[in-house]
Each structure stands twice: as C-alpha cells, then as structure tokens.
Amino acid sequence: MRNLTLNFLRAYWWSTRFLPLLVLVLLASCSGSRDVSTGSRVPRGAYTQKGLGSYYANKFAGRATASGSVYRPGEMTAAHNTLPFGTVIRVTNTRNGKSVDVTVTDRGPHTKGYIVDVSRRAAVQLDIIEAGVVPVVVTVLKPAGSR
C-alpha cells in the first residue's frame, strides 16, 4: 500500500510540474507562421486582412496614441490591433475601390469584426465619412523599421 501511495504522489508531482510546461510547448509549436503581434517584420504584401474599417471620432484629436504620438485628424495614420507601430499599410474601401496609404500609430479598433480605424483625412479620401463603417482590405506596404 505504501508503494502505491508513493507512486501516486510521484506521478502527481510530475504532472503538476511538467504538464503545464508541456501544454505551453505544444501551444507554441502550433502558432501561425506569421506572427505580426510581436513586432516581427512582415514582408511587403505578405499580410492582407479583410474586415470592417471605420475612422477616429473628432474627440480623440490631440490625445496620445498607444505609440506615444499625438493623434492629428489631418495626418494619414491608422489604428490596428496587431501590426507593429510604424508599419505602412494600404487600406482599400471595397465598396468603391478607393485606397489610402497610412502609418500604424495606435491600437484598435476594439469592436469585433473591425480591423482598422483611420484618421479623418484618410477617411475622407476613402469616402467613408457618410457611412461610418465600410468593408476594407488592409495590405502591408512597408514593414515597421524598414527603409
């Protein structure tokens, strides 16, 4: 009986120490081949995403963004949840085919299905002011840190 109890305790000790580690290793090995959230470089055109796009409300003008820069509605900037700050992306309004090139300076949008928030100037060029939200395609043009 004593050996059975010792064997159980050894098995329990090993499983509580190493099972979580094994799970983490397995999860890490299953991650996608394109991890843009870590700040890794994304080759030009290698990353595209489809979803909904919107634009910043005027109340955010002059406020600090997640990157530390100040949001200015007249600049060509955008918020994206995972792309590194400084990444230049092309946002295309799929309803009318209009596109703009913007730099990622903030995190967001924080609404399910939305993939990008653009500055007011970019929104005017995309012709999304009236609609507020439109289907868009986002494509990386210049990875962050590239020249």
PDB file of C-alpha atoms in Angstrom:
ATOM      1  CA  MET A   1       0.000   0.000   0.000  1.00  0.00           C
ATOM      2  CA  ARG A   2       2.846   2.358   0.839  1.00  0.00           C
ATOM      3  CA  ASN A   3       4.454   1.849  -2.623  1.00  0.00           C
ATOM      4  CA  LEU A   4       1.147   2.595  -4.310  1.00  0.00           C
ATOM      5  CA  THR A   5       0.811   5.850  -2.363  1.00  0.00           C
ATOM      6  CA  LEU A   6       4.403   6.857  -3.149  1.00  0.00           C
ATOM      7  CA  ASN A   7       3.913   6.099  -6.853  1.00  0.00           C
ATOM      8  CA  PHE A   8       0.739   8.165  -6.877  1.00  0.00           C
ATOM      9  CA  LEU A   9       2.464  11.089  -5.180  1.00  0.00           C
ATOM     10  CA  ARG A  10       5.404  10.942  -7.608  1.00  0.00           C
ATOM     11  CA  ALA A  11       3.047  10.868 -10.609  1.00  0.00           C
ATOM     12  CA  TYR A  12       1.029  13.737  -9.164  1.00  0.00           C
ATOM     13  CA  TRP A  13       4.179  15.797  -8.519  1.00  0.00           C
ATOM     14  CA  TRP A  14       5.466  15.236 -12.079  1.00  0.00           C
ATOM     15  CA  SER A  15       2.110  16.026 -13.687  1.00  0.00           C
ATOM     16  CA  THR A  16       1.625  19.268 -11.756  1.00  0.00           C
ATOM     17  CA  ARG A  17       5.143  20.435 -12.560  1.00  0.00           C
ATOM     18  CA  PHE A  18       5.571  19.379 -16.156  1.00  0.00           C
ATOM     19  CA  LEU A  19       2.075  19.108 -17.656  1.00  0.00           C
ATOM     20  CA  PRO A  20       1.585  22.903 -17.829  1.00  0.00           C
ATOM     21  CA  LEU A  21       5.025  23.220 -19.434  1.00  0.00           C
ATOM     22  CA  LEU A  22       4.148  20.534 -21.975  1.00  0.00           C
ATOM     23  CA  VAL A  23       0.893  22.314 -22.810  1.00  0.00           C
ATOM     24  CA  LEU A  24       2.745  25.607 -23.363  1.00  0.00           C
ATOM     25  CA  VAL A  25       5.297  23.933 -25.638  1.00  0.00           C
ATOM     26  CA  LEU A  26       2.541  22.312 -27.678  1.00  0.00           C
ATOM     27  CA  LEU A  27       0.639  25.593 -27.996  1.00  0.00           C
ATOM     28  CA  ALA A  28       3.782  27.444 -29.067  1.00  0.00           C
ATOM     29  CA  SER A  29       4.515  24.859 -31.740  1.00  0.00           C
ATOM     30  CA  CYS A  30       1.003  25.276 -33.152  1.00  0.00           C
ATOM     31  CA  SER A  31       1.226  29.049 -33.591  1.00  0.00           C
ATOM     32  CA  GLY A  32       0.854  30.504 -37.063  1.00  0.00           C
ATOM     33  CA  SER A  33       3.789  31.174 -39.334  1.00  0.00           C
ATOM     34  CA  ARG A  34       3.061  34.912 -39.489  1.00  0.00           C
ATOM     35  CA  ASP A  35       3.179  36.461 -36.035  1.00  0.00           C
ATOM     36  CA  VAL A  36       2.667  40.182 -36.511  1.00  0.00           C
ATOM     37  CA  SER A  37       1.898  40.954 -32.881  1.00  0.00           C
ATOM     38  CA  THR A  38       5.491  40.506 -31.725  1.00  0.00           C
ATOM     39  CA  GLY A  39       6.870  43.332 -33.820  1.00  0.00           C
ATOM     40  CA  SER A  40       8.448  40.940 -36.302  1.00  0.00           C
ATOM     41  CA  ARG A  41       8.958  42.214 -39.814  1.00  0.00           C
ATOM     42  CA  VAL A  42       6.211  41.425 -42.264  1.00  0.00           C
ATOM     43  CA  PRO A  43       7.316  41.279 -45.911  1.00  0.00           C
ATOM     44  CA  ARG A  44       5.634  43.702 -48.296  1.00  0.00           C
ATOM     45  CA  GLY A  45       2.276  42.374 -49.488  1.00  0.00           C
ATOM     46  CA  ALA A  46       2.630  39.217 -47.368  1.00  0.00           C
ATOM     47  CA  TYR A  47      -0.048  40.312 -44.929  1.00  0.00           C
ATOM     48  CA  THR A  48      -3.578  41.097 -46.030  1.00  0.00           C
ATOM     49  CA  GLN A  49      -6.697  41.209 -43.954  1.00  0.00           C
ATOM     50  CA  LYS A  50     -10.377  41.718 -44.771  1.00  0.00           C
ATOM     51  CA  GLY A  51     -12.915  43.179 -42.374  1.00  0.00           C
ATOM     52  CA  LEU A  52     -14.617  46.407 -41.403  1.00  0.00           C
ATOM     53  CA  GLY A  53     -12.951  49.788 -41.308  1.00  0.00           C
ATOM     54  CA  SER A  54     -14.002  52.945 -39.515  1.00  0.00           C
ATOM     55  CA  TYR A  55     -12.470  56.278 -38.566  1.00  0.00           C
ATOM     56  CA  TYR A  56     -11.485  58.121 -35.401  1.00  0.00           C
ATOM     57  CA  ALA A  57     -14.049  60.384 -33.819  1.00  0.00           C
ATOM     58  CA  ASN A  58     -13.093  64.048 -33.534  1.00  0.00           C
ATOM     59  CA  LYS A  59     -12.999  63.756 -29.725  1.00  0.00           C
ATOM     60  CA  PHE A  60      -9.651  61.928 -29.993  1.00  0.00           C
ATOM     61  CA  ALA A  61      -7.886  64.862 -31.683  1.00  0.00           C
ATOM     62  CA  GLY A  62      -4.851  65.926 -29.634  1.00  0.00           C
ATOM     63  CA  ARG A  63      -4.854  62.810 -27.453  1.00  0.00           C
ATOM     64  CA  ALA A  64      -1.889  60.485 -27.147  1.00  0.00           C
ATOM     65  CA  THR A  65      -1.981  57.243 -29.116  1.00  0.00           C
ATOM     66  CA  ALA A  66      -0.656  53.873 -27.946  1.00  0.00           C
ATOM     67  CA  SER A  67       2.639  54.581 -29.724  1.00  0.00           C
ATOM     68  CA  GLY A  68       3.065  57.821 -27.801  1.00  0.00           C
ATOM     69  CA  SER A  69       2.401  60.123 -30.753  1.00  0.00           C
ATOM     70  CA  VAL A  70      -0.475  62.594 -30.715  1.00  0.00           C
ATOM     71  CA  TYR A  71      -3.496  61.864 -32.910  1.00  0.00           C
ATOM     72  CA  ARG A  72      -3.997  64.560 -35.517  1.00  0.00           C
ATOM     73  CA  PRO A  73      -7.021  64.185 -37.820  1.00  0.00           C
ATOM     74  CA  GLY A  74      -5.144  65.803 -40.729  1.00  0.00           C
ATOM     75  CA  GLU A  75      -2.403  63.164 -40.840  1.00  0.00           C
ATOM     76  CA  MET A  76      -2.507  59.817 -42.642  1.00  0.00           C
ATOM     77  CA  THR A  77      -2.499  57.431 -39.675  1.00  0.00           C
ATOM     78  CA  ALA A  78      -4.384  54.369 -38.503  1.00  0.00           C
ATOM     79  CA  ALA A  79      -5.021  52.073 -35.566  1.00  0.00           C
ATOM     80  CA  HIS A  80      -4.536  48.320 -35.938  1.00  0.00           C
ATOM     81  CA  ASN A  81      -4.658  45.693 -33.206  1.00  0.00           C
ATOM     82  CA  THR A  82      -1.546  43.682 -34.085  1.00  0.00           C
ATOM     83  CA  LEU A  83       0.669  45.313 -36.712  1.00  0.00           C
ATOM     84  CA  PRO A  84       3.799  46.989 -35.284  1.00  0.00           C
ATOM     85  CA  PHE A  85       3.827  50.766 -34.920  1.00  0.00           C
ATOM     86  CA  GLY A  86       5.391  52.405 -37.962  1.00  0.00           C
ATOM     87  CA  THR A  87       4.064  49.827 -40.421  1.00  0.00           C
ATOM     88  CA  VAL A  88       2.740  51.461 -43.589  1.00  0.00           C
ATOM     89  CA  ILE A  89      -0.469  49.830 -44.777  1.00  0.00           C
ATOM     90  CA  ARG A  90      -2.808  50.332 -47.705  1.00  0.00           C
ATOM     91  CA  VAL A  91      -6.466  50.448 -46.727  1.00  0.00           C
ATOM     92  CA  THR A  92      -8.880  49.842 -49.615  1.00  0.00           C
ATOM     93  CA  ASN A  93     -12.597  50.564 -49.418  1.00  0.00           C
ATOM     94  CA  THR A  94     -14.041  47.525 -51.226  1.00  0.00           C
ATOM     95  CA  ARG A  95     -17.315  49.328 -51.983  1.00  0.00           C
ATOM     96  CA  ASN A  96     -15.703  51.930 -54.236  1.00  0.00           C
ATOM     97  CA  GLY A  97     -12.111  50.725 -54.773  1.00  0.00           C
ATOM     98  CA  LYS A  98     -10.537  53.852 -53.243  1.00  0.00           C
ATOM     99  CA  SER A  99      -7.285  53.307 -51.330  1.00  0.00           C
ATOM    100  CA  VAL A 100      -5.049  55.248 -48.954  1.00  0.00           C
ATOM    101  CA  ASP A 101      -1.612  54.561 -47.507  1.00  0.00           C
ATOM    102  CA  VAL A 102      -1.437  55.162 -43.755  1.00  0.00           C
ATOM    103  CA  THR A 103       1.021  54.546 -40.923  1.00  0.00           C
ATOM    104  CA  VAL A 104       0.012  52.457 -37.894  1.00  0.00           C
ATOM    105  CA  THR A 105       0.371  54.636 -34.775  1.00  0.00           C
ATOM    106  CA  ASP A 106      -2.284  53.264 -32.451  1.00  0.00           C
ATOM    107  CA  ARG A 107      -4.066  50.129 -31.235  1.00  0.00           C
ATOM    108  CA  GLY A 108      -7.656  49.418 -32.100  1.00  0.00           C
ATOM    109  CA  PRO A 109     -10.375  49.231 -33.139  1.00  0.00           C
ATOM    110  CA  HIS A 110     -11.844  47.427 -30.172  1.00  0.00           C
ATOM    111  CA  THR A 111     -15.068  46.224 -31.796  1.00  0.00           C
ATOM    112  CA  LYS A 112     -15.473  42.671 -33.062  1.00  0.00           C
ATOM    113  CA  GLY A 113     -15.109  42.436 -36.843  1.00  0.00           C
ATOM    114  CA  TYR A 114     -13.435  45.842 -37.171  1.00  0.00           C
ATOM    115  CA  ILE A 115      -9.816  45.638 -38.317  1.00  0.00           C
ATOM    116  CA  VAL A 116      -8.718  49.255 -38.770  1.00  0.00           C
ATOM    117  CA  ASP A 117      -9.538  52.802 -37.674  1.00  0.00           C
ATOM    118  CA  VAL A 118      -8.186  55.517 -39.961  1.00  0.00           C
ATOM    119  CA  SER A 119      -7.648  59.217 -39.358  1.00  0.00           C
ATOM    120  CA  ARG A 120     -10.278  61.670 -40.577  1.00  0.00           C
ATOM    121  CA  ARG A 121      -8.136  62.761 -43.552  1.00  0.00           C
ATOM    122  CA  ALA A 122      -7.767  59.133 -44.667  1.00  0.00           C
ATOM    123  CA  ALA A 123     -11.500  58.564 -44.135  1.00  0.00           C
ATOM    124  CA  VAL A 124     -12.346  61.497 -46.406  1.00  0.00           C
ATOM    125  CA  GLN A 125     -10.103  60.084 -49.151  1.00  0.00           C
ATOM    126  CA  LEU A 126     -11.672  56.635 -48.724  1.00  0.00           C
ATOM    127  CA  ASP A 127     -15.135  58.224 -48.839  1.00  0.00           C
ATOM    128  CA  ILE A 128     -16.324  56.594 -45.615  1.00  0.00           C
ATOM    129  CA  ILE A 129     -17.413  59.670 -43.655  1.00  0.00           C
ATOM    130  CA  GLU A 130     -21.091  59.278 -44.569  1.00  0.00           C
ATOM    131  CA  ALA A 131     -21.235  55.512 -43.995  1.00  0.00           C
ATOM    132  CA  GLY A 132     -19.013  55.496 -40.912  1.00  0.00           C
ATOM    133  CA  VAL A 133     -18.133  51.837 -41.385  1.00  0.00           C
ATOM    134  CA  VAL A 134     -17.230  50.072 -44.644  1.00  0.00           C
ATOM    135  CA  PRO A 135     -15.737  46.746 -45.708  1.00  0.00           C
ATOM    136  CA  VAL A 136     -11.990  47.133 -46.275  1.00  0.00           C
ATOM    137  CA  VAL A 137      -8.869  45.231 -47.217  1.00  0.00           C
ATOM    138  CA  VAL A 138      -5.628  46.015 -45.361  1.00  0.00           C
ATOM    139  CA  THR A 139      -2.295  45.220 -47.036  1.00  0.00           C
ATOM    140  CA  VAL A 140       1.197  45.812 -45.614  1.00  0.00           C
ATOM    141  CA  LEU A 141       3.247  48.068 -47.914  1.00  0.00           C
ATOM    142  CA  LYS A 142       6.242  48.771 -45.704  1.00  0.00           C
ATOM    143  CA  PRO A 143       7.059  46.824 -42.550  1.00  0.00           C
ATOM    144  CA  ALA A 144       7.983  48.796 -39.446  1.00  0.00           C
ATOM    145  CA  GLY A 145      11.663  49.629 -39.286  1.00  0.00           C
ATOM    146  CA  SER A 146      12.373  49.041 -42.983  1.00  0.00           C
ATOM    147  CA  ARG A 147      13.864  51.791 -45.100  1.00  0.00           C
TER     148      ARG A 147
END
